[in-house]
CSV table of C-alpha atoms in Angstrom, one decimal:
chain,number,residue,atom,x,y,z
M,12,UNK,CA,26.8,-54.2,-3.9
M,13,UNK,CA,23.8,-51.4,-3.4
M,14,UNK,CA,20.4,-53.2,-3.8
M,15,UNK,CA,18.8,-51.2,-7.1
M,16,UNK,CA,15.5,-51.2,-8.2
M,17,UNK,CA,14.0,-53.6,-10.8
M,18,UNK,CA,15.3,-52.8,-14.6
M,19,UNK,CA,18.2,-52.4,-17.1
M,20,UNK,CA,20.0,-50.1,-15.5
M,21,UNK,CA,21.7,-47.4,-17.2
M,22,UNK,CA,25.6,-46.8,-17.0
M,23,UNK,CA,28.0,-49.2,-15.2
M,24,UNK,CA,29.1,-49.6,-11.8
M,25,UNK,CA,32.0,-47.8,-10.4
M,26,UNK,CA,33.9,-48.4,-6.6
M,27,UNK,CA,33.5,-45.8,-3.9
M,28,UNK,CA,34.6,-42.2,-4.8
M,29,UNK,CA,36.2,-40.1,-1.0
M,30,UNK,CA,34.6,-36.8,0.1
M,31,UNK,CA,34.5,-34.2,-2.2
M,32,UNK,CA,34.8,-36.4,-5.7
M,33,UNK,CA,31.8,-34.8,-6.4
M,34,UNK,CA,32.0,-31.2,-6.5
M,35,UNK,CA,35.5,-31.3,-7.9
M,36,UNK,CA,34.3,-33.6,-11.2
M,37,UNK,CA,30.5,-32.3,-11.9
M,38,UNK,CA,29.3,-30.0,-13.4
M,39,UNK,CA,26.0,-27.5,-12.1
M,40,UNK,CA,24.9,-28.1,-16.2
M,41,UNK,CA,25.2,-31.8,-15.9
M,42,UNK,CA,22.8,-31.0,-12.5
M,43,UNK,CA,20.5,-29.8,-15.1
M,44,UNK,CA,20.1,-31.8,-17.4
M,45,UNK,CA,19.8,-34.2,-14.7
M,46,UNK,CA,17.3,-33.0,-13.0
M,47,UNK,CA,15.1,-32.1,-16.1
M,48,UNK,CA,14.9,-35.7,-16.9
M,49,UNK,CA,14.0,-37.1,-13.9
M,50,UNK,CA,10.7,-34.3,-13.5
M,51,UNK,CA,10.2,-34.5,-16.9
M,52,UNK,CA,10.8,-38.5,-17.5
M,53,UNK,CA,11.5,-38.2,-21.2
M,54,UNK,CA,15.3,-37.1,-22.9
M,55,UNK,CA,13.6,-35.7,-25.3
M,56,UNK,CA,11.3,-33.4,-23.4
M,57,UNK,CA,14.5,-32.2,-21.0
M,58,UNK,CA,16.2,-31.4,-24.3
M,59,UNK,CA,13.0,-29.3,-25.6
M,60,UNK,CA,13.1,-27.3,-22.2
M,61,UNK,CA,16.9,-27.0,-21.9
M,62,UNK,CA,16.9,-25.5,-25.1
M,63,UNK,CA,19.5,-28.2,-26.0
M,64,UNK,CA,20.1,-31.2,-28.4
M,65,UNK,CA,18.9,-34.5,-26.9
M,66,UNK,CA,22.8,-35.7,-27.7
M,67,UNK,CA,24.3,-33.4,-25.4
M,68,UNK,CA,21.1,-33.9,-22.8
M,69,UNK,CA,22.1,-37.8,-23.0
M,70,UNK,CA,26.2,-36.7,-22.9
M,71,UNK,CA,25.8,-34.7,-19.6
M,72,UNK,CA,24.5,-37.7,-18.4
M,73,UNK,CA,26.6,-40.1,-18.8
M,74,UNK,CA,29.0,-37.8,-17.5
M,75,UNK,CA,26.8,-37.3,-14.5
M,76,UNK,CA,26.8,-41.3,-13.9
M,77,UNK,CA,30.3,-41.7,-14.4
M,78,UNK,CA,31.1,-39.2,-12.1
M,79,UNK,CA,28.6,-40.9,-8.9
M,80,UNK,CA,29.6,-44.3,-9.9
M,81,UNK,CA,26.6,-45.3,-9.5
M,82,UNK,CA,23.6,-45.9,-12.3
M,83,UNK,CA,20.4,-42.9,-11.6
M,84,UNK,CA,18.1,-44.5,-14.1
M,85,UNK,CA,16.1,-47.6,-15.6
M,86,UNK,CA,15.1,-48.4,-18.3
M,87,UNK,CA,11.9,-50.2,-17.5
M,88,UNK,CA,10.0,-50.9,-20.8
M,89,UNK,CA,9.0,-47.8,-23.0
M,90,UNK,CA,9.3,-46.3,-19.9
M,91,UNK,CA,12.9,-44.6,-17.7
M,92,UNK,CA,12.4,-44.1,-13.9
M,93,UNK,CA,15.0,-43.4,-10.9
M,94,UNK,CA,17.1,-45.7,-9.2
M,95,UNK,CA,17.7,-45.4,-5.3
M,96,UNK,CA,20.6,-43.7,-6.4
M,97,UNK,CA,18.8,-41.4,-8.7
M,98,UNK,CA,16.5,-40.8,-6.3
M,99,UNK,CA,19.0,-39.7,-3.8
M,100,UNK,CA,21.1,-37.2,-6.6
M,101,UNK,CA,17.6,-35.8,-8.0
M,102,UNK,CA,16.7,-34.7,-4.0
M,103,UNK,CA,20.2,-32.5,-4.3
M,104,UNK,CA,19.9,-31.3,-7.2
M,105,UNK,CA,16.3,-29.7,-6.3
M,106,UNK,CA,17.9,-28.6,-3.3
M,107,UNK,CA,21.4,-27.3,-5.0
M,108,UNK,CA,19.6,-24.9,-8.4
M,109,UNK,CA,16.8,-24.2,-5.9
M,110,UNK,CA,18.8,-22.1,-3.7
M,111,UNK,CA,21.3,-21.2,-6.7
M,112,UNK,CA,17.5,-19.8,-7.8
M,113,UNK,CA,17.7,-17.6,-4.6
M,114,UNK,CA,20.6,-16.6,-4.3
M,115,UNK,CA,20.9,-15.2,-8.2
M,116,UNK,CA,17.4,-13.6,-6.8
M,117,UNK,CA,18.7,-12.0,-3.8
M,118,UNK,CA,21.7,-10.3,-5.6
M,119,UNK,CA,19.4,-8.9,-7.2
M,120,UNK,CA,17.4,-7.5,-4.8
M,121,UNK,CA,20.8,-5.8,-3.2
M,122,UNK,CA,21.2,-4.6,-6.8
M,123,UNK,CA,17.6,-3.0,-6.3
M,124,UNK,CA,16.4,-5.1,-9.4
M,125,UNK,CA,14.4,-8.1,-8.9
M,126,UNK,CA,14.8,-10.5,-11.7
M,127,UNK,CA,15.1,-14.7,-11.7
M,128,UNK,CA,12.6,-17.0,-12.8
M,129,UNK,CA,9.2,-18.3,-12.2
M,130,UNK,CA,7.2,-20.8,-13.3
M,131,UNK,CA,4.1,-21.5,-13.2
M,132,UNK,CA,1.7,-24.2,-14.9
M,133,UNK,CA,-2.4,-23.6,-14.9
M,134,UNK,CA,-5.6,-25.6,-15.4
M,135,UNK,CA,-7.1,-25.4,-18.7
M,136,UNK,CA,-9.6,-23.3,-17.8
M,137,UNK,CA,-7.8,-20.9,-15.7
M,138,UNK,CA,-5.6,-19.5,-19.6
M,139,UNK,CA,-7.9,-16.9,-19.8
M,140,UNK,CA,-6.4,-15.9,-15.4
M,141,UNK,CA,-2.5,-16.0,-16.0
M,142,UNK,CA,-2.4,-14.0,-18.8
M,143,UNK,CA,-3.2,-10.9,-17.0
M,144,UNK,CA,-2.0,-12.6,-13.7
M,145,UNK,CA,1.2,-12.7,-15.2
M,146,UNK,CA,1.2,-9.4,-17.3
M,147,UNK,CA,0.3,-6.7,-14.6
M,148,UNK,CA,3.1,-8.7,-13.1
M,149,UNK,CA,6.1,-8.8,-15.2
M,150,UNK,CA,5.5,-5.4,-15.1
M,151,UNK,CA,5.9,-4.7,-12.4
M,152,UNK,CA,9.0,-7.0,-12.3
M,153,UNK,CA,10.1,-6.6,-15.9
M,154,UNK,CA,13.4,-8.1,-15.2
M,155,UNK,CA,11.3,-11.2,-14.5
M,156,UNK,CA,11.7,-14.3,-17.0
M,157,UNK,CA,8.5,-16.8,-16.2
M,158,UNK,CA,7.0,-19.9,-18.8
M,159,UNK,CA,3.3,-20.6,-18.1
M,160,UNK,CA,2.1,-24.2,-18.1
M,161,UNK,CA,-1.6,-24.9,-20.0
M,162,UNK,CA,-2.5,-28.9,-19.2
M,163,UNK,CA,-5.6,-30.5,-17.8
M,164,UNK,CA,-5.8,-31.2,-14.6
M,165,UNK,CA,-4.8,-34.9,-14.4
M,166,UNK,CA,-1.5,-34.0,-16.2
M,167,UNK,CA,-1.2,-30.7,-13.6
M,168,UNK,CA,-1.3,-33.0,-10.4
M,169,UNK,CA,1.3,-34.5,-12.2
M,170,UNK,CA,3.2,-31.7,-12.2
M,171,UNK,CA,2.8,-30.8,-8.5
M,172,UNK,CA,3.9,-34.3,-7.2
M,173,UNK,CA,6.9,-33.7,-9.2
M,174,UNK,CA,7.6,-30.6,-7.7
M,175,UNK,CA,8.2,-29.6,-11.7
M,176,UNK,CA,7.4,-25.9,-11.6
M,177,UNK,CA,7.4,-23.2,-8.5
M,178,UNK,CA,3.3,-22.3,-8.3
M,179,UNK,CA,0.1,-23.4,-9.5
M,180,UNK,CA,-3.0,-22.3,-10.8
M,181,UNK,CA,-6.0,-25.1,-10.0
M,182,UNK,CA,-10.3,-25.2,-9.3
M,183,UNK,CA,-10.0,-27.0,-6.3
M,184,UNK,CA,-7.3,-28.1,-4.1
M,185,UNK,CA,-5.7,-31.5,-5.0
M,186,UNK,CA,-7.1,-34.7,-2.6
M,187,UNK,CA,-4.5,-36.4,-2.0
M,188,UNK,CA,-1.4,-34.0,-2.3
M,189,UNK,CA,0.3,-32.2,0.4
M,190,UNK,CA,0.3,-28.9,-0.4
M,191,UNK,CA,-0.2,-25.1,0.5
M,192,UNK,CA,-3.1,-23.5,-0.9
M,193,UNK,CA,-5.0,-20.0,-1.3
M,194,UNK,CA,-8.1,-19.3,-2.3
M,195,UNK,CA,-7.4,-16.2,-5.4
M,196,UNK,CA,-10.3,-15.1,-6.5
M,197,UNK,CA,-13.8,-16.3,-7.4
M,198,UNK,CA,-14.4,-17.9,-9.8
M,199,UNK,CA,-18.6,-18.6,-10.3
M,200,UNK,CA,-20.0,-21.5,-13.0
M,201,UNK,CA,-23.0,-20.4,-15.4
M,202,UNK,CA,-25.1,-21.7,-16.8
M,203,UNK,CA,-24.1,-20.6,-21.2
M,204,UNK,CA,-26.6,-20.7,-24.5
M,205,UNK,CA,-26.1,-19.7,-28.0
M,206,UNK,CA,-28.5,-15.9,-27.6
M,207,UNK,CA,-30.9,-17.2,-29.4
M,208,UNK,CA,-31.7,-19.9,-27.7
M,209,UNK,CA,-35.8,-20.4,-26.1
M,210,UNK,CA,-35.1,-20.4,-22.6
M,211,UNK,CA,-33.0,-16.8,-22.8
M,212,UNK,CA,-34.4,-14.1,-21.1
M,213,UNK,CA,-36.7,-17.1,-19.4
M,214,UNK,CA,-36.9,-15.7,-15.7
M,215,UNK,CA,-35.5,-18.6,-12.7
M,216,UNK,CA,-35.4,-21.8,-14.6
M,217,UNK,CA,-35.5,-24.9,-12.4
M,218,UNK,CA,-33.0,-26.4,-12.5
M,219,UNK,CA,-35.1,-30.2,-13.1
M,220,UNK,CA,-35.6,-28.5,-16.9
M,221,UNK,CA,-32.2,-28.8,-17.9
M,222,UNK,CA,-32.0,-32.8,-18.9
M,223,UNK,CA,-34.0,-31.0,-21.5
M,224,UNK,CA,-31.4,-29.5,-23.3
M,225,UNK,CA,-28.5,-31.5,-25.0
M,226,UNK,CA,-25.7,-30.9,-23.1
M,227,UNK,CA,-21.3,-29.7,-23.7
M,228,UNK,CA,-19.1,-31.2,-20.7
M,229,UNK,CA,-15.5,-30.2,-20.4
M,230,UNK,CA,-13.5,-33.8,-20.1
M,231,UNK,CA,-14.2,-36.5,-17.7
M,232,UNK,CA,-12.3,-35.7,-14.3
M,233,UNK,CA,-12.7,-31.7,-15.6
M,234,UNK,CA,-13.3,-29.5,-11.7
M,235,UNK,CA,-15.8,-27.4,-14.0
M,236,UNK,CA,-17.9,-31.1,-15.0
M,237,UNK,CA,-17.5,-32.3,-11.6
M,238,UNK,CA,-18.9,-29.1,-9.8
M,239,UNK,CA,-22.0,-29.5,-11.9
M,240,UNK,CA,-22.3,-33.4,-11.5
M,241,UNK,CA,-22.2,-32.8,-7.6
M,242,UNK,CA,-25.5,-30.4,-8.2
M,243,UNK,CA,-27.4,-32.2,-9.4
M,244,UNK,CA,-26.7,-35.4,-7.4
M,245,UNK,CA,-27.4,-32.7,-4.4
M,246,UNK,CA,-31.0,-31.9,-5.9
M,247,UNK,CA,-31.3,-36.2,-5.6
M,248,UNK,CA,-31.8,-35.3,-10.2
M,249,UNK,CA,-29.7,-37.3,-12.9
M,250,UNK,CA,-26.8,-36.1,-14.6
M,251,UNK,CA,-27.0,-34.8,-17.7
M,252,UNK,CA,-25.2,-36.8,-19.9
M,253,UNK,CA,-22.8,-35.4,-22.3
M,254,UNK,CA,-23.7,-35.0,-26.1
M,255,UNK,CA,-20.2,-33.8,-26.3
M,256,UNK,CA,-17.4,-33.7,-24.6
M,257,UNK,CA,-14.5,-31.4,-25.5
M,258,UNK,CA,-10.9,-30.4,-23.4
M,259,UNK,CA,-10.5,-26.6,-24.0
M,260,UNK,CA,-13.2,-24.0,-23.1
M,261,UNK,CA,-12.4,-22.5,-26.3
M,262,UNK,CA,-14.2,-25.5,-28.2
M,263,UNK,CA,-17.7,-25.9,-25.9
M,264,UNK,CA,-18.1,-21.9,-26.6
M,265,UNK,CA,-17.6,-22.7,-30.1
M,266,UNK,CA,-20.2,-25.7,-29.9
M,267,UNK,CA,-22.7,-22.7,-28.0
M,268,UNK,CA,-23.1,-20.5,-30.2
M,269,UNK,CA,-23.6,-22.7,-33.3
M,270,UNK,CA,-26.8,-23.7,-31.4
M,271,UNK,CA,-25.6,-28.0,-30.9
M,272,UNK,CA,-26.2,-26.9,-26.8
M,273,UNK,CA,-25.7,-25.8,-23.5
M,274,UNK,CA,-22.6,-25.6,-21.2
M,275,UNK,CA,-21.7,-24.8,-18.1
M,276,UNK,CA,-18.6,-22.8,-17.5
M,277,UNK,CA,-16.6,-20.5,-15.4
M,278,UNK,CA,-18.1,-17.0,-16.4
M,279,UNK,CA,-14.1,-15.4,-16.9
M,280,UNK,CA,-14.1,-18.1,-19.9
M,281,UNK,CA,-16.1,-14.8,-21.1
M,282,UNK,CA,-14.2,-12.1,-21.2
M,283,UNK,CA,-13.2,-11.0,-24.9
M,284,UNK,CA,-16.8,-11.6,-25.9
M,285,UNK,CA,-18.3,-9.6,-22.5
M,286,UNK,CA,-21.6,-10.6,-21.4
M,287,UNK,CA,-23.6,-9.4,-24.1
M,288,UNK,CA,-21.9,-10.9,-27.1
M,289,UNK,CA,-23.0,-13.6,-28.7
M,290,UNK,CA,-23.2,-16.7,-26.1
M,291,UNK,CA,-26.1,-15.2,-23.2
M,292,UNK,CA,-26.5,-16.7,-20.0
M,293,UNK,CA,-29.2,-18.8,-18.4
M,294,UNK,CA,-31.2,-17.8,-15.2
M,295,UNK,CA,-31.1,-21.3,-13.7
M,296,UNK,CA,-32.0,-21.9,-10.1
M,297,UNK,CA,-29.2,-23.5,-8.9
M,298,UNK,CA,-26.3,-21.3,-10.3
M,299,UNK,CA,-24.2,-19.5,-10.6
M,300,UNK,CA,-22.1,-22.5,-8.6
M,301,UNK,CA,-20.2,-20.2,-6.0
M,302,UNK,CA,-16.2,-21.9,-6.7
M,303,UNK,CA,-12.8,-19.8,-6.3
M,304,UNK,CA,-8.9,-20.3,-8.2
M,305,UNK,CA,-6.8,-21.5,-5.4
M,306,UNK,CA,-2.7,-21.1,-5.7
M,307,UNK,CA,-0.6,-23.7,-4.4
M,308,UNK,CA,2.7,-24.5,-3.9
M,309,UNK,CA,4.1,-28.4,-2.1
M,310,UNK,CA,4.5,-28.0,1.0
M,311,UNK,CA,7.5,-28.1,2.4
M,312,UNK,CA,8.5,-26.8,-0.8
M,313,UNK,CA,9.7,-22.8,0.7
M,314,UNK,CA,8.5,-20.9,-2.6
M,315,UNK,CA,12.0,-19.5,-3.9
M,316,UNK,CA,12.3,-15.9,-4.4
M,317,UNK,CA,10.5,-14.9,-7.2
M,318,UNK,CA,7.2,-17.5,-6.5
M,319,UNK,CA,7.2,-16.0,-2.7
M,320,UNK,CA,7.0,-12.0,-5.0
M,321,UNK,CA,4.0,-13.6,-7.2
M,322,UNK,CA,2.1,-14.9,-4.0
M,323,UNK,CA,1.7,-11.2,-2.6
M,324,UNK,CA,1.0,-10.2,-5.8
M,325,UNK,CA,-2.2,-12.2,-6.5
M,326,UNK,CA,-3.6,-11.8,-3.4
M,327,UNK,CA,-3.3,-8.0,-4.0
M,328,UNK,CA,-4.7,-8.3,-7.2
M,329,UNK,CA,-7.2,-11.2,-5.9
M,330,UNK,CA,-8.8,-9.3,-4.1
M,331,UNK,CA,-9.2,-6.1,-7.5
M,332,UNK,CA,-9.9,-9.2,-10.0
M,333,UNK,CA,-13.2,-10.0,-7.1
M,334,UNK,CA,-14.2,-6.3,-7.0
M,335,UNK,CA,-14.5,-6.1,-10.5
M,336,UNK,CA,-15.8,-9.6,-10.6
M,337,UNK,CA,-19.1,-8.4,-8.2
M,338,UNK,CA,-20.0,-5.4,-11.3
M,339,UNK,CA,-19.7,-8.0,-13.1
M,340,UNK,CA,-22.5,-9.8,-12.2
M,341,UNK,CA,-24.1,-6.8,-10.2
M,342,UNK,CA,-24.6,-5.8,-14.4
M,343,UNK,CA,-25.8,-9.3,-15.1
M,344,UNK,CA,-28.6,-8.8,-12.3
M,345,UNK,CA,-29.7,-5.2,-13.4
M,346,UNK,CA,-30.3,-6.3,-17.1
M,347,UNK,CA,-32.1,-9.6,-16.1
M,348,UNK,CA,-34.6,-6.8,-14.4
M,349,UNK,CA,-34.4,-4.8,-16.8
M,350,UNK,CA,-35.4,-6.5,-19.6
M,351,UNK,CA,-39.7,-7.9,-19.8
M,352,UNK,CA,-39.5,-11.6,-18.7
M,353,UNK,CA,-41.0,-14.1,-20.0
M,354,UNK,CA,-41.8,-18.0,-19.2
M,355,UNK,CA,-40.6,-21.0,-21.4
M,356,UNK,CA,-44.0,-21.8,-23.0
M,357,UNK,CA,-45.1,-25.5,-22.9
M,358,UNK,CA,-43.8,-28.9,-25.2
M,359,UNK,CA,-46.6,-30.3,-26.0
M,360,UNK,CA,-46.0,-33.6,-24.8
M,361,UNK,CA,-45.5,-31.6,-21.1
M,362,UNK,CA,-49.0,-32.5,-19.3
């Protein structure tokens, strides 16, 4: 009897099957359902992704378990985990489904079309960039279907580890995960304040001065927040204290406009408002913090035909975006130099 991971097994064991049994008695739909349940760790989420009723997911999984003859999943508390057999079947499912997806796209290429499916996951702060890239990509390849998942860094790293998507866009390559990473475009971080803030148009603001302002920050673990804290640390300054924390840039921008404090965000987050709207960019020493967006995928996993096409596309598109970004930064510098600059009046408590 094969040893299984401790826990309550889901399914019943049966005698070994002769070679070729799986090919005759399992179906691609069963493999697809099992792959989704294993990857997502949830019957409900798998049903939502596959647009199936949850009882259908359970039924398909039971049929595959009966065909395999060994339990694939086990219930440990409230969590579903893969057994040793389940891990082997999951790896095989990824290979089979990946090969079929590539075959479908290659056949479409032979017909002179670019068809297929692209699953893209991006960090929350890249949600302004991703739709722009996908919009242009889909205009080039109208036969391609895309799925975009926007999530925080912690959840994105989980998706990378579980191979949940084809490609990922984030602010810095993950540590501890074997990935291929390509720098996409510059992602400068700037200090933002309400247009009416007294520091607007003040020249060359010392970094230390920001410690006197209420800070609005992204949640702990955010790449933007980590970059800000590293800057203060390298300058020998104490870390700024967060007056408020939000999980989205939109919420932070609303708080800035309301006069609740200042923040450090990607310049890309002003794509809709522009740099002359209700949010101003402060001229602070050490800024902008120069960073890049990266597109990554797990090392050792060959990208699908569509994923490879998207990779080549974003490399080209990234150069165009970088050029436009340089023009925007130059425009900001010209506006600053053209306006009469002022020095901040010292506070009464200062010496």
